[in-house]
Every structure is written in C-alpha cells, then in structure tokens.
Amino acid sequence: MSEHAPITGLSRQLGFIREINALKNILRKSLMPDSERFENSAEHSWHVAMMADVLSEHANETIDVGRVIRMLLIHDIVEVDAGDTDLYDAQGRVEQHDREARAARRLFGLLPEQQASEFRALWDEFEERKTADARFAKALDRFQPLFLNFQGGGVAWIRRGIRRDQVSDASGVIADGSMSLWHEAQRLITEAHERGWLV
Amino acid sequence: MSEHAPITGLSRQLGFIREINALKNILRKSLMPDSERFENSAEHSWHVAMMADVLSEHANETIDVGRVIRMLLIHDIVEVDAGDTDLYDAQGRVEQHDREARAARRLFGLLPEQQASEFRALWDEFEERKTADARFAKALDRFQPLFLNFQGGGVAWIRRGIRRDQVSDASGVIADGSMSLWHEAQRLITEAHERGWLV
C-alpha cells in the first residue's frame, strides 16, 4: 500500500489482516497424518472452527455456535508473537499467559479501538473458560490434536515418548465442554495405548 | 477408531472432520509473502473467515456475518476431491463446476443427512452469489489473493507473467460485495502495475 495513504479504519484493519498472515508459519507439535510436516496454527484454527460448526449439538450446554466459531478463529492469533506453547512443556506454560497477553495487546491493538476491545474480550473469554461458549471452544481445541495424532498412527506421540497419563490429564477440559467428545477421547486414548502409541 | 464402533451421528461427523483435513494439502497459486511456499486452501479459508469478521462493516448490503464466516469456512472443501482451480485457467474453469458439484455430493454426504443438506445449501448459495451474504463472501475470497500477492512483492504474478487486465477482470466481483474493498483492489492493482509486477 502507498506510504501516503491516510490511516483510516480500513487501513488499520488491513494492517491487522496482513500481520496475522504469519500464523500460517507457526508450527504446532501435531503432525499431518502422512507425517511429512507439522500442522500450522492457521490451518489448525480453520479445522477447529469447522469442528465447532459440525459438532455443535454435542456441547454440554446451550451455546452460540457463531461466537464459538469466532472465538476459535482468533484463539491462536497471539502465537504470531508468542509462538506455539507445547502442551507438555511445564516450564513454557508457566510464562505462557504473560507472553500471550503482551501479544494480544500488540496484535489486537492494530485494529480500530472498538474492534480491538471486542476481539480482546473474546480472546480473554476463551482463555478464562467461564462461559459455555468458551468451555466448548476449549474442548474442541484440546480434542483436535488428539484426533489428528490418532489418525496419523500416533507418530507424533511415539517420536516424543508421550505417556498415556499426559494425554489423559490434558483431555480433562474436554469433559467441561462436551461429554460426548470426552467419551470419544477416552476411547481414542485407550486404543492408542493398546496399540503401543502411548507409553 | 475401533472397526466395531456403531455408526452414530457423531461417528459420521468425525469421519467428515477426518476427511476434510486433506484441505491442508491442497496448494493454491498464491505464495506466502516470503515466497518460500504456496498457500494451502485450509489456511486460506481461515484467513478469509477472519477477514469477514474484521471487515464486515464494509459490506455493501446488510449481512449476517456469522453466516458469511460459515460459508467461507466451507467454500473450498470441495477441493479435497476437485483440487484448486486456477483463476486464470479458462479451460480448467469450464469443467470446474461439475467437478466441484460431484465433490460436494460425496464430501457433504459423509455427514448425517440433515446436516449434509444444510452444508450443501450453504455451499450452493456461495457459488450462486444471489444473496448479500454470498456476494460479500465472494468479494473477500477474491480480494484475499490479490492482497497476499501484493504483500509478497508480486512474485506470484511475475513468475507466471500475469497481466493487469486479468487481475482487473477477476476483481470485478469484489464490487458486488464491497465497494470499499473494490476501491482498495483498484489501488493495489494500479500500484502493482506501476511497479512492474503486472504486465
């Protein structure tokens, strides 16, 4: 864009759209089922947003599926600055919230003021898990890598020597959002363990 | 999943979720701004869905942003079977609709019946562009690669010798959904041409 374009709402919004493109280069710990590459956080966000639409009837509580989808689309944007934090990295997770809160201030702050507040509030809601929408969104965010790693024959777990109890503990929040998905998660974990994919 | 699990609504839904994962391996013609790889259709879908949320105020008509987002999340799922069709491949585009309609039957058909019909109707609406929601969704789908290719210094255009009139013609549908984005598109095209990125 021209350097002399006036700073309008639209140009701030496009600046944000440009900046978040970098989420496509943030790699997660999940492998694609063919094991050839890691999943990135942008395509993960698409996948969980689709899951919200398809699986909404399995939420424990009444939810607003449109809000859940919006929440999941933005839930990882902070990783543009803060990077992906490994679910099984206890030390990394201690500092995760501060790092991500700084990222949220900068990234959502690129938007016009009112919109910045709105997006920030939606991200805070997801993080705090105090609403039905946030609990269901978090359940999907936790179920998706388990599902993906299972589809990939557990290679992502095997390579890192992940234990059954680590996956079980991490899947606890799934029950808060969807008992159906929690039961499915237990079934996948048991089967993965029987097949020797989890220690 | 166990081979002996009963075929419930949930297992059909998870079968669909598993199948659409392949959208992450469908490569588009847009390059990432660092030019190191092509964008895939899953991360593109996330990016345009985010744009719908951020840019909704710029729609020409009153829209339901939640529906626009859902439409954009599913708009490229047919590419799992049909592949990405080049915007500038006239021959490929002739057969595109039949190929994609077959893909829509198979892929949405993996879902429970009522949900399959609902998703298929949403995809048809996007394709037909007869509603305000579909016109805005299509405008974003057309604006996004232009914006991304501009950010990347036009490398994706230069390598293929794309002409200014090809990009201009393709951007026509942007005006049907958002005059603000159409003006922005014209500005980007003019500047790209001046810089020698478009023939």
Coordinates of C-alpha atoms in Angstrom, one line a residue:
Chain A
M1 CA 0.0 0.0 0.0
S2 CA 1.2 3.5 -0.7
E3 CA 3.1 5.2 2.1
H4 CA 0.9 8.3 1.8
A5 CA -2.5 6.6 2.2
P6 CA -4.5 8.1 5.0
I7 CA -4.8 6.0 8.2
T8 CA -8.4 5.0 8.1
G9 CA -10.3 2.3 9.8
L10 CA -9.9 0.2 6.7
S11 CA -6.2 0.6 6.5
R12 CA -5.8 -0.3 10.2
Q13 CA -8.0 -3.4 9.6
L14 CA -5.9 -4.4 6.5
G15 CA -2.7 -3.9 8.6
F16 CA -4.1 -6.5 11.1
I17 CA -5.1 -8.9 8.3
R18 CA -1.6 -8.6 6.9
E19 CA 0.1 -9.2 10.2
I20 CA -1.9 -12.3 11.2
N21 CA -0.9 -13.9 7.9
A22 CA 2.2 -15.0 9.9
L23 CA 0.1 -17.5 11.8
K24 CA 0.5 -19.8 8.8
N25 CA 4.1 -20.1 9.6
I26 CA 3.7 -21.0 13.3
L27 CA 4.2 -24.8 13.6
R28 CA 2.4 -26.9 16.2
K29 CA 3.5 -30.3 17.6
S30 CA 0.8 -32.2 15.7
L31 CA 1.9 -34.0 12.5
M32 CA -0.2 -34.2 9.4
P33 CA -1.5 -37.8 9.1
D34 CA 1.2 -38.6 6.4
S35 CA 3.8 -37.4 9.0
E36 CA 5.6 -35.3 6.4
R37 CA 5.1 -32.0 8.1
F38 CA 3.8 -30.3 11.2
E39 CA 0.4 -28.7 11.3
N40 CA 0.5 -24.9 11.4
S41 CA -1.7 -22.8 13.7
A42 CA -3.7 -21.1 10.9
E43 CA -4.9 -24.4 9.4
H44 CA -5.5 -25.8 12.9
S45 CA -7.7 -22.7 13.6
W46 CA -9.7 -23.5 10.4
H47 CA -10.1 -27.1 11.4
V48 CA -11.4 -26.4 15.0
A49 CA -13.7 -23.7 13.7
M50 CA -15.2 -26.3 11.2
M51 CA -15.5 -28.8 14.1
A52 CA -17.5 -26.2 16.1
D53 CA -20.0 -25.9 13.3
V54 CA -20.2 -29.7 12.7
L55 CA -20.2 -30.8 16.3
S56 CA -22.3 -28.0 18.0
E57 CA -25.0 -30.4 19.0
H58 CA -22.6 -32.2 21.3
A59 CA -21.9 -29.2 23.6
N60 CA -22.9 -29.9 27.2
E61 CA -24.7 -26.5 27.5
T62 CA -26.6 -24.2 25.2
I63 CA -24.0 -22.4 23.1
D64 CA -24.0 -19.6 20.4
V65 CA -22.1 -21.5 17.7
G66 CA -21.3 -18.3 15.8
R67 CA -19.5 -16.9 18.8
V68 CA -17.7 -20.2 19.4
I69 CA -16.5 -20.1 15.7
R70 CA -15.3 -16.5 16.0
M71 CA -13.5 -17.4 19.3
L72 CA -11.7 -20.3 17.7
L73 CA -10.7 -18.3 14.6
I74 CA -8.9 -15.8 16.8
H75 CA -7.8 -18.1 19.7
D76 CA -4.2 -18.7 18.4
I77 CA -3.5 -15.3 16.9
V78 CA -1.3 -14.4 19.9
E79 CA 1.1 -17.0 18.6
V80 CA 2.2 -14.7 15.9
D81 CA 4.3 -13.0 18.6
A82 CA 4.3 -15.6 21.4
G83 CA 4.9 -18.8 19.3
D84 CA 3.1 -22.1 20.0
T85 CA 3.5 -23.4 23.5
D86 CA 3.9 -27.2 23.9
L87 CA 1.0 -28.7 25.9
Y88 CA 3.6 -30.9 27.7
D89 CA 6.2 -28.3 28.4
A90 CA 5.5 -27.3 32.0
Q91 CA 8.1 -24.6 32.2
G92 CA 6.9 -23.0 28.9
R93 CA 3.4 -23.0 30.2
V94 CA 4.3 -21.0 33.3
E95 CA 5.2 -18.0 31.3
Q96 CA 2.7 -18.6 28.5
H97 CA 0.0 -16.3 29.8
D98 CA 2.1 -13.2 30.2
R99 CA 3.8 -13.8 26.8
E100 CA 0.4 -14.2 25.1
A101 CA -1.2 -11.3 27.0
R102 CA 1.6 -9.0 25.6
A103 CA 1.0 -10.4 22.1
A104 CA -2.8 -9.8 22.4
R105 CA -2.2 -6.1 23.4
R106 CA 0.0 -5.5 20.3
L107 CA -1.8 -7.6 17.7
F108 CA -5.5 -6.7 18.6
G109 CA -4.2 -3.2 19.2
L110 CA -3.6 -2.9 15.4
L111 CA -7.3 -2.7 14.9
P112 CA -9.6 0.3 15.3
E113 CA -10.1 0.9 19.1
Q114 CA -13.6 -0.5 19.5
Q115 CA -12.9 -3.6 17.4
A116 CA -9.6 -4.2 19.3
S117 CA -11.5 -4.2 22.6
E118 CA -14.1 -6.6 21.2
F119 CA -11.6 -9.1 19.9
R120 CA -9.5 -8.9 23.1
A121 CA -12.6 -9.6 25.2
L122 CA -13.4 -12.6 23.1
W123 CA -9.8 -13.9 23.5
D124 CA -9.9 -13.3 27.3
E125 CA -13.2 -15.2 27.4
F126 CA -11.7 -18.2 25.6
E127 CA -8.7 -18.2 28.0
E128 CA -10.8 -17.9 31.2
R129 CA -13.3 -20.7 30.3
K130 CA -16.0 -19.2 32.4
T131 CA -18.7 -19.3 29.8
A132 CA -20.4 -22.2 28.0
D133 CA -19.1 -20.9 24.6
A134 CA -15.5 -20.8 25.9
R135 CA -15.8 -24.2 27.5
F136 CA -17.0 -25.8 24.3
A137 CA -14.3 -23.9 22.2
K138 CA -11.6 -25.1 24.6
A139 CA -12.9 -28.7 24.4
L140 CA -12.6 -28.7 20.6
D141 CA -9.1 -27.1 20.8
R142 CA -8.0 -29.9 23.0
F143 CA -9.8 -32.7 21.2
Q144 CA -8.5 -31.8 17.7
P145 CA -4.8 -32.6 18.2
L146 CA -5.7 -35.9 19.9
F147 CA -7.9 -36.8 17.0
L148 CA -5.3 -35.8 14.4
N149 CA -2.4 -37.6 16.2
F150 CA -4.6 -40.7 16.4
Q151 CA -5.3 -40.5 12.6
G152 CA -1.6 -40.3 12.0
G153 CA -0.9 -43.6 13.7
G154 CA 0.4 -41.9 16.9
V155 CA 3.7 -41.0 15.2
A156 CA 3.8 -37.5 16.9
W157 CA 3.4 -39.2 20.3
I158 CA 5.8 -42.1 19.6
R159 CA 8.6 -39.8 18.5
R160 CA 8.4 -37.8 21.7
G161 CA 7.7 -40.7 24.1
I162 CA 4.4 -39.1 25.3
R163 CA 2.7 -41.0 28.1
R164 CA -0.9 -42.1 28.4
D165 CA -1.4 -40.1 31.6
Q166 CA -0.1 -36.9 30.0
V167 CA -2.7 -37.1 27.2
S168 CA -5.4 -38.2 29.7
D169 CA -4.7 -35.2 32.1
A170 CA -4.7 -32.8 29.1
S171 CA -8.0 -34.1 27.9
G172 CA -9.8 -33.3 31.2
V173 CA -11.0 -30.0 30.0
I174 CA -12.9 -31.7 27.1
A175 CA -15.4 -33.0 29.7
D176 CA -16.2 -29.4 30.7
G177 CA -17.4 -28.6 27.2
S178 CA -18.6 -31.9 25.8
M179 CA -19.2 -35.2 27.5
S180 CA -19.7 -36.9 24.1
L181 CA -16.3 -35.8 22.9
W182 CA -14.7 -36.7 26.2
H183 CA -16.0 -40.3 25.9
E184 CA -14.6 -40.4 22.3
A185 CA -11.3 -39.0 23.6
Q186 CA -11.1 -41.8 26.3
R187 CA -11.8 -44.4 23.6
L188 CA -9.0 -43.0 21.4
I189 CA -6.5 -42.8 24.3
T190 CA -7.3 -46.4 25.4
E191 CA -6.9 -47.7 21.8
A192 CA -3.7 -45.7 21.3
H193 CA -2.3 -47.1 24.5
E194 CA -3.2 -50.7 23.4
R195 CA -1.5 -50.2 20.1
G196 CA 1.6 -49.0 21.8
W197 CA 1.4 -45.4 20.5
L198 CA 1.4 -44.0 24.1
V199 CA 3.8 -45.2 26.8
Chain B
M1 CA -11.4 -45.6 15.9
S2 CA -12.4 -49.2 16.5
E3 CA -13.8 -51.0 13.5
H4 CA -16.8 -52.2 15.6
A5 CA -18.0 -48.8 16.8
P6 CA -21.7 -48.3 15.9
I7 CA -22.3 -45.8 13.1
T8 CA -23.8 -42.9 15.1
G9 CA -24.3 -39.2 14.1
L10 CA -21.0 -38.4 15.9
S11 CA -19.0 -41.1 14.1
R12 CA -20.3 -39.8 10.7
Q13 CA -19.4 -36.2 11.8
L14 CA -15.9 -37.3 12.9
G15 CA -15.5 -39.1 9.5
F16 CA -16.2 -35.8 7.8
I17 CA -13.8 -33.9 10.1
R18 CA -11.1 -36.5 9.3
E19 CA -11.7 -36.4 5.6
I20 CA -11.5 -32.6 5.2
N21 CA -8.1 -32.5 6.9
A22 CA -6.8 -33.1 3.4
L23 CA -7.7 -29.5 2.5
K24 CA -4.4 -28.6 4.3
N25 CA -2.5 -30.3 1.5
I26 CA -4.3 -28.5 -1.4
L27 CA -2.0 -25.9 -2.7
R28 CA -3.2 -22.6 -4.2
K29 CA -1.4 -20.3 -6.7
S30 CA -0.7 -17.6 -4.0
L31 CA 2.7 -17.5 -2.5
M32 CA 3.4 -16.8 1.1
P33 CA 5.0 -13.3 1.4
D34 CA 8.4 -14.8 1.9
S35 CA 7.9 -16.7 -1.4
E36 CA 9.1 -19.9 0.2
R37 CA 5.9 -21.9 -0.3
F38 CA 2.4 -21.8 -1.7
E39 CA -0.6 -21.1 0.5
N40 CA -2.9 -24.0 1.1
S41 CA -6.7 -23.9 1.0
A42 CA -7.2 -24.6 4.7
E43 CA -5.1 -21.6 5.9
H44 CA -6.6 -19.5 3.1
S45 CA -10.1 -20.4 4.4
W46 CA -9.1 -19.3 7.9
H47 CA -7.7 -16.0 6.6
V48 CA -10.8 -15.1 4.6
A49 CA -13.1 -16.1 7.5
M50 CA -11.0 -13.7 9.7
M51 CA -11.4 -11.0 7.1
A52 CA -15.2 -11.5 7.1
D53 CA -15.2 -10.8 10.9
V54 CA -12.8 -7.8 10.7
L55 CA -14.2 -6.2 7.6
S56 CA -17.9 -6.8 7.9
E57 CA -18.7 -3.1 8.1
H58 CA -17.5 -2.7 4.6
A59 CA -20.2 -4.9 3.0
N60 CA -22.4 -3.1 0.5
E61 CA -25.6 -4.6 2.0
T62 CA -26.7 -5.8 5.4
I63 CA -25.2 -9.1 6.0
D64 CA -25.2 -11.9 8.7
V65 CA -21.5 -12.1 9.5
G66 CA -21.9 -15.4 11.2
R67 CA -23.3 -17.0 8.0
V68 CA -20.6 -15.3 5.9
I69 CA -18.0 -16.9 8.1
R70 CA -19.6 -20.3 8.0
M71 CA -19.8 -20.0 4.2
L72 CA -16.1 -19.1 3.9
L73 CA -15.1 -21.9 6.2
I74 CA -16.7 -24.5 3.9
H75 CA -16.3 -22.8 0.5
D76 CA -13.2 -24.7 -0.6
I77 CA -13.9 -28.1 1.0
V78 CA -14.8 -29.4 -2.5
E79 CA -11.2 -29.0 -3.4
V80 CA -10.4 -32.1 -1.3
D81 CA -11.6 -34.1 -4.3
A82 CA -11.6 -31.5 -7.1
G83 CA -8.3 -29.7 -6.4
D84 CA -7.7 -26.0 -6.7
T85 CA -8.8 -24.4 -10.0
D86 CA -6.5 -21.7 -11.3
L87 CA -8.4 -18.4 -11.6
Y88 CA -6.6 -17.8 -14.9
D89 CA -7.0 -21.3 -16.4
A90 CA -10.0 -20.8 -18.8
Q91 CA -10.2 -24.5 -19.8
G92 CA -10.0 -25.7 -16.2
R93 CA -12.8 -23.3 -15.2
V94 CA -15.2 -24.7 -17.8
E95 CA -15.3 -28.1 -16.1
Q96 CA -14.8 -26.7 -12.6
H97 CA -18.5 -26.6 -11.6
D98 CA -19.3 -30.2 -12.5
R99 CA -16.1 -31.5 -10.8
E100 CA -16.9 -29.5 -7.6
A101 CA -20.6 -30.5 -7.6
R102 CA -19.5 -34.2 -7.6
A103 CA -17.1 -33.4 -4.8
A104 CA -19.8 -31.6 -2.8
R105 CA -22.1 -34.6 -3.1
R106 CA -19.5 -37.0 -1.8
L107 CA -17.9 -34.9 0.9
F108 CA -21.0 -33.2 2.5
G109 CA -22.7 -36.7 2.0
L110 CA -20.4 -38.0 4.7
L111 CA -22.4 -36.0 7.3
P112 CA -25.7 -37.0 8.8
E113 CA -28.5 -36.3 6.3
Q114 CA -29.9 -33.1 7.6
Q115 CA -26.5 -31.5 8.2
A116 CA -25.4 -32.7 4.8
S117 CA -28.3 -30.8 3.2
E118 CA -27.6 -27.7 5.2
F119 CA -23.9 -27.5 4.3
R120 CA -24.7 -28.3 0.7
A121 CA -27.2 -25.4 0.6
L122 CA -24.7 -23.0 2.1
W123 CA -22.1 -24.0 -0.5
D124 CA -24.6 -23.7 -3.3
E125 CA -25.5 -20.2 -2.0
F126 CA -21.9 -19.2 -2.1
E127 CA -21.4 -20.5 -5.6
E128 CA -24.6 -18.8 -7.0
R129 CA -23.9 -15.3 -5.4
K130 CA -27.6 -14.4 -5.3
T131 CA -27.7 -13.3 -1.7
A132 CA -25.9 -10.4 0.1
D133 CA -24.0 -12.9 2.4
A134 CA -22.7 -14.8 -0.7
R135 CA -21.7 -11.6 -2.5
F136 CA -19.7 -10.4 0.4
A137 CA -18.1 -13.8 0.9
K138 CA -17.1 -14.0 -2.7
A139 CA -15.7 -10.5 -2.6
L140 CA -13.4 -11.5 0.3
D141 CA -12.4 -14.7 -1.5
R142 CA -11.3 -12.7 -4.5
F143 CA -9.7 -9.8 -2.6
Q144 CA -7.5 -12.1 -0.4
P145 CA -5.1 -13.5 -3.0
L146 CA -4.7 -10.0 -4.6
F147 CA -3.8 -8.6 -1.1
L148 CA -1.5 -11.5 -0.3
N149 CA 0.3 -11.4 -3.7
F150 CA 0.7 -7.6 -3.3
Q151 CA 2.3 -8.1 0.1
G152 CA 4.7 -10.7 -1.4
G153 CA 6.0 -8.1 -3.9
G154 CA 4.0 -9.6 -6.7
V155 CA 6.3 -12.6 -7.1
A156 CA 3.4 -15.0 -7.8
W157 CA 2.3 -12.7 -10.7
I158 CA 5.7 -12.0 -12.1
R159 CA 6.7 -15.7 -12.2
R160 CA 3.6 -16.5 -14.2
G161 CA 3.5 -13.3 -16.3
I162 CA 0.0 -12.4 -15.2
R163 CA -1.4 -9.3 -16.9
R164 CA -3.1 -6.3 -15.3
D165 CA -6.3 -6.9 -17.2
Q166 CA -6.5 -10.5 -16.0
V167 CA -6.4 -9.3 -12.3
S168 CA -8.8 -6.4 -13.0
D169 CA -11.3 -8.7 -14.7
A170 CA -11.1 -11.2 -11.9
S171 CA -11.6 -8.4 -9.3
G172 CA -14.9 -7.3 -10.8
V173 CA -17.0 -9.5 -8.4
I174 CA -15.4 -7.6 -5.4
A175 CA -17.6 -4.6 -6.3
D176 CA -20.7 -6.7 -5.9
G177 CA -19.9 -7.4 -2.3
S178 CA -17.9 -4.3 -1.1
M179 CA -17.2 -1.1 -2.9
S180 CA -14.6 -0.1 -0.3
L181 CA -12.6 -3.3 -1.0
W182 CA -13.1 -2.8 -4.7
H183 CA -11.5 0.7 -4.5
E184 CA -8.7 -0.8 -2.4
A185 CA -8.3 -3.5 -5.0
Q186 CA -8.0 -0.9 -7.8
R187 CA -5.4 0.9 -5.8
L188 CA -3.3 -2.2 -5.3
I189 CA -3.6 -3.2 -9.0
T190 CA -2.6 0.2 -10.2
E191 CA 0.4 0.3 -7.9
A192 CA 1.4 -3.3 -8.8
H193 CA 1.3 -2.3 -12.5
E194 CA 3.4 0.8 -11.8
R195 CA 6.0 -1.3 -10.0
G196 CA 6.2 -3.7 -12.9
W197 CA 4.6 -6.6 -11.0
L198 CA 1.8 -7.0 -13.5
V199 CA 2.4 -7.0 -17.3

